[in-house]
Amino acid sequence: MPQTRVAVVGSANMDLVAMAPDLPRPGETMLGTDFVMVPGGKGANQAVAAARAGADSTFLGAIGSDAFGVTLKARIGAAGVDTTHLRVVYGTSGVALVMVNAAGENAILVTPGANDALTGLTEEELDSVRRADVLVAQLEIPVETVTQAAVAARAAGTRVVLNAAPARPLPDELLAAVDVLVVNEREAQALTGHGRERPEALLDLTPRAVLTLGGEGAWYGDRDGTTAHVPAVKVEVVDSTAAGDAFTAALAVGWGEGRDVVDAVRWAAAAGAACVRRLGASVALPQRAEIDQLYAPA
């Protein structure tokens, strides 16, 4: 089977991850138990996750001219991702401050840095989108850039998977180009005013939608009337930081390889489960063999 070509446009951050028994409250100082510094950002994570899931993965993003940027480019490239279109801009790279408690829950503060400079994609960058089988995008970069990439993908027949995180108003031009919308419950509430009690409201926005529900799995629906609940794969949770990125990337890879969308969601659920078993973001993203090991076909 030929490799699925996945183009990912999005953010790259250096994640500074601290573990503690609980998440500190405002004004509280707490002693942590562990610390790691790893490449992250939803775009970079999804590009790495797609490569590890077996895709020919290309990343369109921006890093700073600082030491974090040097490390980010080296580590993303070492994961098997094509970084030809990873821009270097003067200034700081994006940074995420991540706190994780003993239950695997997290609180994250992101400073965008160079990610805000990812504007006005060049014709060469757009060509890499047009050559892909699937475009994956998120919302940690300017929404105008996401829209430009999605419109170019739609015109070229490239499928578009949008992980609408963090939630923000979406222009009609972007929504018209999206094939599959992936959101968690908070993002669904922000976009439609509804969560798990009425997930079909997402179909007012895009023709297909996936609502991720953490330990309760995921809901899928489309405008043809298909709905499905895909149960979560039960594993011991260490850190859920990059689970959504592993899920979204695997969904894109699986769908691009020819799985029907519901089966791609099921494979994506296995990817998310494999991811939460390790601490960190990009370092926790699973290899294809790990996904296959947890995947349970219907």
Short mmCIF file of C-alpha atoms in Angstrom, two decimals:
data_model
loop_
_atom_site.label_atom_id
_atom_site.label_comp_id
_atom_site.label_asym_id
_atom_site.label_seq_id
_atom_site.Cartn_x
_atom_site.Cartn_y
_atom_site.Cartn_z
CA MET A 1 0.00 0.00 0.00
CA PRO A 2 1.45 3.44 -0.93
CA GLN A 3 2.04 5.84 1.94
CA THR A 4 -0.71 8.35 2.61
CA ARG A 5 0.59 11.87 2.08
CA VAL A 6 -0.43 14.08 4.99
CA ALA A 7 0.28 17.81 5.10
CA VAL A 8 -0.06 19.44 8.51
CA VAL A 9 -0.29 23.21 8.91
CA GLY A 10 -0.08 24.43 12.47
CA SER A 11 1.90 25.36 15.55
CA ALA A 12 5.24 24.26 16.93
CA ASN A 13 6.04 24.85 20.60
CA MET A 14 8.59 23.79 23.14
CA ASP A 15 6.63 22.08 25.92
CA LEU A 16 7.87 22.54 29.47
CA VAL A 17 6.03 19.78 31.34
CA ALA A 18 5.86 19.49 35.13
CA MET A 19 4.25 16.64 37.07
CA ALA A 20 2.65 17.12 40.50
CA PRO A 21 0.13 15.25 42.68
CA ASP A 22 -2.47 17.98 42.00
CA LEU A 23 -2.79 21.05 39.80
CA PRO A 24 -2.01 24.22 41.78
CA ARG A 25 -4.78 26.72 42.39
CA PRO A 26 -4.37 30.45 41.77
CA GLY A 27 -1.81 31.85 44.20
CA GLU A 28 -0.65 28.41 45.33
CA THR A 29 2.93 27.15 45.14
CA MET A 30 3.31 23.38 44.92
CA LEU A 31 6.28 21.02 44.75
CA GLY A 32 6.32 18.90 41.61
CA THR A 33 7.58 15.37 41.13
CA ASP A 34 9.08 15.40 37.63
CA PHE A 35 9.95 17.68 34.69
CA VAL A 36 10.58 17.13 30.98
CA MET A 37 11.20 19.51 28.07
CA VAL A 38 9.88 18.14 24.78
CA PRO A 39 8.79 19.47 21.37
CA GLY A 40 5.07 20.09 21.14
CA GLY A 41 2.43 22.34 19.63
CA LYS A 42 -0.66 20.83 18.08
CA GLY A 43 0.68 21.15 14.54
CA ALA A 44 4.08 19.62 15.22
CA ASN A 45 2.51 16.90 17.36
CA GLN A 46 0.08 15.94 14.63
CA ALA A 47 2.80 15.95 11.98
CA VAL A 48 4.96 13.65 14.12
CA ALA A 49 1.96 11.48 14.99
CA ALA A 50 1.09 11.11 11.30
CA ALA A 51 4.66 10.06 10.48
CA ARG A 52 4.71 7.51 13.28
CA ALA A 53 1.34 6.18 12.16
CA GLY A 54 2.85 5.42 8.75
CA ALA A 55 2.20 8.54 6.65
CA ASP A 56 4.49 10.57 4.44
CA SER A 57 4.16 13.64 6.67
CA THR A 58 4.98 17.26 5.79
CA PHE A 59 4.83 20.10 8.32
CA LEU A 60 4.11 23.74 7.51
CA GLY A 61 4.85 25.89 10.55
CA ALA A 62 7.11 28.54 12.07
CA ILE A 63 9.79 28.47 14.75
CA GLY A 64 11.84 31.25 16.35
CA SER A 65 15.52 32.09 15.95
CA ASP A 66 16.17 31.01 19.55
CA ALA A 67 17.66 27.80 20.96
CA PHE A 68 14.18 26.28 21.28
CA GLY A 69 13.73 26.72 17.53
CA VAL A 70 16.94 24.85 16.74
CA THR A 71 15.86 21.96 18.94
CA LEU A 72 12.34 21.91 17.56
CA LYS A 73 13.47 21.63 13.93
CA ALA A 74 15.98 18.90 14.73
CA ARG A 75 13.55 16.83 16.77
CA ILE A 76 10.62 17.16 14.36
CA GLY A 77 12.84 16.18 11.43
CA ALA A 78 14.31 13.25 13.37
CA ALA A 79 10.78 11.90 13.79
CA GLY A 80 10.55 11.43 10.02
CA VAL A 81 8.65 14.63 9.18
CA ASP A 82 9.55 16.72 6.11
CA THR A 83 10.47 20.16 7.53
CA THR A 84 11.25 21.84 4.20
CA HIS A 85 8.45 24.34 4.83
CA LEU A 86 9.21 24.99 8.51
CA ARG A 87 9.92 28.72 8.59
CA VAL A 88 12.47 30.35 10.91
CA VAL A 89 11.45 33.86 12.01
CA TYR A 90 13.38 36.30 14.18
CA GLY A 91 12.31 36.15 17.84
CA THR A 92 11.05 33.52 20.22
CA SER A 93 9.56 30.14 19.44
CA GLY A 94 6.18 29.16 20.81
CA VAL A 95 6.29 27.83 24.37
CA ALA A 96 3.73 25.76 26.29
CA LEU A 97 3.79 25.52 30.07
CA VAL A 98 2.12 22.21 30.92
CA MET A 99 1.16 20.97 34.39
CA VAL A 100 0.01 17.36 34.79
CA ASN A 101 -1.49 15.82 37.93
CA ALA A 102 -1.38 12.23 39.16
CA ALA A 103 -4.64 11.42 37.34
CA GLY A 104 -3.19 12.49 33.99
CA GLU A 105 -5.27 15.68 33.84
CA ASN A 106 -3.49 18.81 32.63
CA ALA A 107 -3.54 22.59 32.55
CA ILE A 108 -1.72 24.32 29.68
CA LEU A 109 -0.64 27.92 29.05
CA VAL A 110 0.67 28.64 25.53
CA THR A 111 2.59 31.72 24.36
CA PRO A 112 2.44 31.64 20.53
CA GLY A 113 5.77 33.31 19.67
CA ALA A 114 6.71 32.53 16.07
CA ASN A 115 3.41 30.75 15.44
CA ASP A 116 1.68 34.12 15.09
CA ALA A 117 4.05 34.90 12.19
CA LEU A 118 2.76 32.00 10.08
CA THR A 119 0.79 34.15 7.65
CA GLY A 120 0.42 34.34 3.90
CA LEU A 121 1.44 30.86 2.69
CA THR A 122 3.67 30.91 -0.37
CA GLU A 123 2.78 29.20 -3.63
CA GLU A 124 5.40 26.54 -2.90
CA GLU A 125 3.87 25.89 0.51
CA LEU A 126 0.40 25.69 -1.01
CA ASP A 127 1.68 23.21 -3.60
CA SER A 128 2.68 20.85 -0.77
CA VAL A 129 -0.91 21.07 0.48
CA ARG A 130 -2.32 20.37 -2.98
CA ARG A 131 -0.09 17.29 -3.42
CA ALA A 132 -1.25 15.76 -0.14
CA ASP A 133 -4.01 13.20 0.26
CA VAL A 134 -5.15 14.80 3.51
CA LEU A 135 -4.59 18.24 5.05
CA VAL A 136 -4.69 18.44 8.84
CA ALA A 137 -5.04 21.81 10.55
CA GLN A 138 -5.72 23.29 13.99
CA LEU A 139 -6.28 26.79 15.37
CA GLU A 140 -3.07 27.68 17.25
CA ILE A 141 -1.98 29.75 14.22
CA PRO A 142 -3.79 32.64 12.48
CA VAL A 143 -7.17 31.43 11.24
CA GLU A 144 -6.58 33.23 7.93
CA THR A 145 -3.66 30.86 7.27
CA VAL A 146 -5.75 27.82 8.09
CA THR A 147 -8.45 29.08 5.74
CA GLN A 148 -5.95 29.69 2.92
CA ALA A 149 -4.57 26.16 3.25
CA ALA A 150 -8.03 24.55 3.48
CA VAL A 151 -9.37 26.39 0.44
CA ALA A 152 -6.31 25.37 -1.59
CA ALA A 153 -6.75 21.77 -0.44
CA ARG A 154 -10.43 21.68 -1.33
CA ALA A 155 -9.75 23.08 -4.82
CA ALA A 156 -7.14 20.35 -5.40
CA GLY A 157 -9.30 17.48 -4.12
CA THR A 158 -7.27 17.08 -0.93
CA ARG A 159 -9.36 16.03 2.07
CA VAL A 160 -9.41 18.48 4.99
CA VAL A 161 -9.47 17.46 8.65
CA LEU A 162 -9.83 20.40 11.03
CA ASN A 163 -9.13 19.98 14.73
CA ALA A 164 -10.87 23.17 15.93
CA ALA A 165 -8.66 23.70 18.97
CA PRO A 166 -8.49 26.07 20.68
CA ALA A 167 -12.09 26.95 19.85
CA ARG A 168 -12.67 30.26 18.11
CA PRO A 169 -15.18 31.64 15.60
CA LEU A 170 -14.73 29.94 12.23
CA PRO A 171 -15.25 31.82 8.97
CA ASP A 172 -17.76 30.39 6.51
CA GLU A 173 -15.03 30.08 3.87
CA LEU A 174 -13.09 27.72 6.15
CA LEU A 175 -16.11 25.65 7.16
CA ALA A 176 -17.06 25.19 3.50
CA ALA A 177 -13.67 23.56 2.86
CA VAL A 178 -13.68 21.15 5.83
CA ASP A 179 -14.48 17.46 5.32
CA VAL A 180 -14.17 16.31 8.96
CA LEU A 181 -14.36 18.48 12.07
CA VAL A 182 -12.72 17.06 15.23
CA VAL A 183 -13.49 18.68 18.60
CA ASN A 184 -13.70 17.82 22.27
CA GLU A 185 -16.74 18.66 24.38
CA ARG A 186 -15.57 22.14 25.44
CA GLU A 187 -14.81 23.05 21.85
CA ALA A 188 -18.19 21.72 20.71
CA GLN A 189 -19.90 23.84 23.37
CA ALA A 190 -18.01 26.92 22.22
CA LEU A 191 -18.86 26.35 18.56
CA THR A 192 -22.50 25.21 18.81
CA GLY A 193 -23.67 25.70 22.39
CA HIS A 194 -24.08 21.92 22.71
CA GLY A 195 -21.96 19.03 23.91
CA ARG A 196 -22.62 15.33 24.22
CA GLU A 197 -26.35 15.89 24.71
CA ARG A 198 -26.65 17.08 21.09
CA PRO A 199 -23.47 16.33 19.13
CA GLU A 200 -25.37 16.38 15.84
CA ALA A 201 -25.35 20.18 16.11
CA LEU A 202 -21.79 19.98 14.78
CA LEU A 203 -23.23 18.84 11.46
CA ASP A 204 -24.68 22.31 10.99
CA LEU A 205 -21.05 23.36 10.48
CA THR A 206 -19.43 20.54 8.48
CA PRO A 207 -20.58 17.40 6.64
CA ARG A 208 -18.78 15.04 9.06
CA ALA A 209 -17.86 15.54 12.70
CA VAL A 210 -16.13 13.72 15.52
CA LEU A 211 -16.72 14.60 19.17
CA THR A 212 -14.02 13.16 21.43
CA LEU A 213 -15.17 12.24 24.94
CA GLY A 214 -11.95 11.22 26.71
CA GLY A 215 -12.40 7.99 28.60
CA GLU A 216 -15.88 7.57 27.11
CA GLY A 217 -14.62 7.29 23.55
CA ALA A 218 -15.86 9.34 20.60
CA TRP A 219 -19.05 10.15 18.70
CA TYR A 220 -19.10 10.26 14.90
CA GLY A 221 -21.84 11.62 12.69
CA ASP A 222 -22.35 12.75 9.11
CA ARG A 223 -25.05 14.43 7.05
CA ASP A 224 -25.91 11.13 5.35
CA GLY A 225 -27.43 10.01 8.65
CA THR A 226 -24.61 7.78 9.89
CA THR A 227 -23.87 8.01 13.62
CA ALA A 228 -21.64 5.81 15.75
CA HIS A 229 -20.21 5.69 19.25
CA VAL A 230 -16.66 4.37 19.32
CA PRO A 231 -15.68 3.22 22.83
CA ALA A 232 -12.37 4.21 24.35
CA VAL A 233 -9.61 1.62 24.65
CA LYS A 234 -9.01 1.02 28.35
CA VAL A 235 -5.42 1.68 29.42
CA GLU A 236 -3.67 3.17 32.44
CA VAL A 237 -3.53 6.95 31.94
CA VAL A 238 -0.23 8.71 32.69
CA ASP A 239 -0.57 11.93 30.65
CA SER A 240 -3.38 12.94 28.30
CA THR A 241 -1.62 16.04 26.90
CA ALA A 242 -1.13 14.78 23.33
CA ALA A 243 -3.96 12.23 23.14
CA GLY A 244 -6.10 14.48 20.96
CA ASP A 245 -3.22 15.08 18.57
CA ALA A 246 -2.52 11.35 18.26
CA PHE A 247 -6.24 10.78 17.64
CA THR A 248 -6.58 13.46 14.95
CA ALA A 249 -3.45 12.40 13.08
CA ALA A 250 -4.38 8.71 13.11
CA LEU A 251 -7.88 9.56 11.88
CA ALA A 252 -6.37 11.43 8.92
CA VAL A 253 -3.90 8.64 8.15
CA GLY A 254 -6.48 5.87 8.46
CA TRP A 255 -9.02 7.70 6.30
CA GLY A 256 -6.34 8.54 3.73
CA GLU A 257 -5.39 4.86 3.54
CA GLY A 258 -8.93 3.92 2.53
CA ARG A 259 -10.64 2.98 5.79
CA ASP A 260 -14.23 4.16 6.07
CA VAL A 261 -14.50 7.09 8.46
CA VAL A 262 -16.00 5.14 11.37
CA ASP A 263 -13.21 2.56 11.20
CA ALA A 264 -10.68 5.39 10.96
CA VAL A 265 -12.18 6.83 14.16
CA ARG A 266 -11.83 3.41 15.80
CA TRP A 267 -8.15 3.24 14.78
CA ALA A 268 -7.71 6.81 16.01
CA ALA A 269 -9.14 5.82 19.41
CA ALA A 270 -6.43 3.16 19.66
CA ALA A 271 -3.81 5.83 18.85
CA GLY A 272 -5.14 8.10 21.59
CA ALA A 273 -5.07 5.24 24.09
CA ALA A 274 -1.52 4.30 23.16
CA CYS A 275 -0.46 7.92 23.65
CA VAL A 276 -1.78 8.45 27.20
CA ARG A 277 0.39 5.66 28.59
CA ARG A 278 3.52 7.88 28.53
CA LEU A 279 4.51 11.30 29.91
CA GLY A 280 5.00 14.17 27.50
CA ALA A 281 3.63 15.33 24.17
CA SER A 282 5.61 14.39 21.05
CA VAL A 283 7.63 11.74 22.92
CA ALA A 284 4.39 9.93 23.81
CA LEU A 285 3.00 9.76 20.27
CA PRO A 286 2.67 6.09 19.28
CA GLN A 287 4.26 4.12 16.49
CA ARG A 288 1.96 2.31 14.06
CA ALA A 289 2.62 -1.09 15.67
CA GLU A 290 1.41 0.24 19.03
CA ILE A 291 -1.80 1.54 17.43
CA ASP A 292 -2.44 -1.77 15.68
CA GLN A 293 -1.87 -3.64 18.93
CA LEU A 294 -4.71 -1.74 20.66
CA TYR A 295 -7.01 -1.44 17.64
CA ALA A 296 -10.16 -3.54 17.91
CA PRO A 297 -12.17 -3.78 14.67
CA ALA A 298 -15.94 -3.87 14.97
#
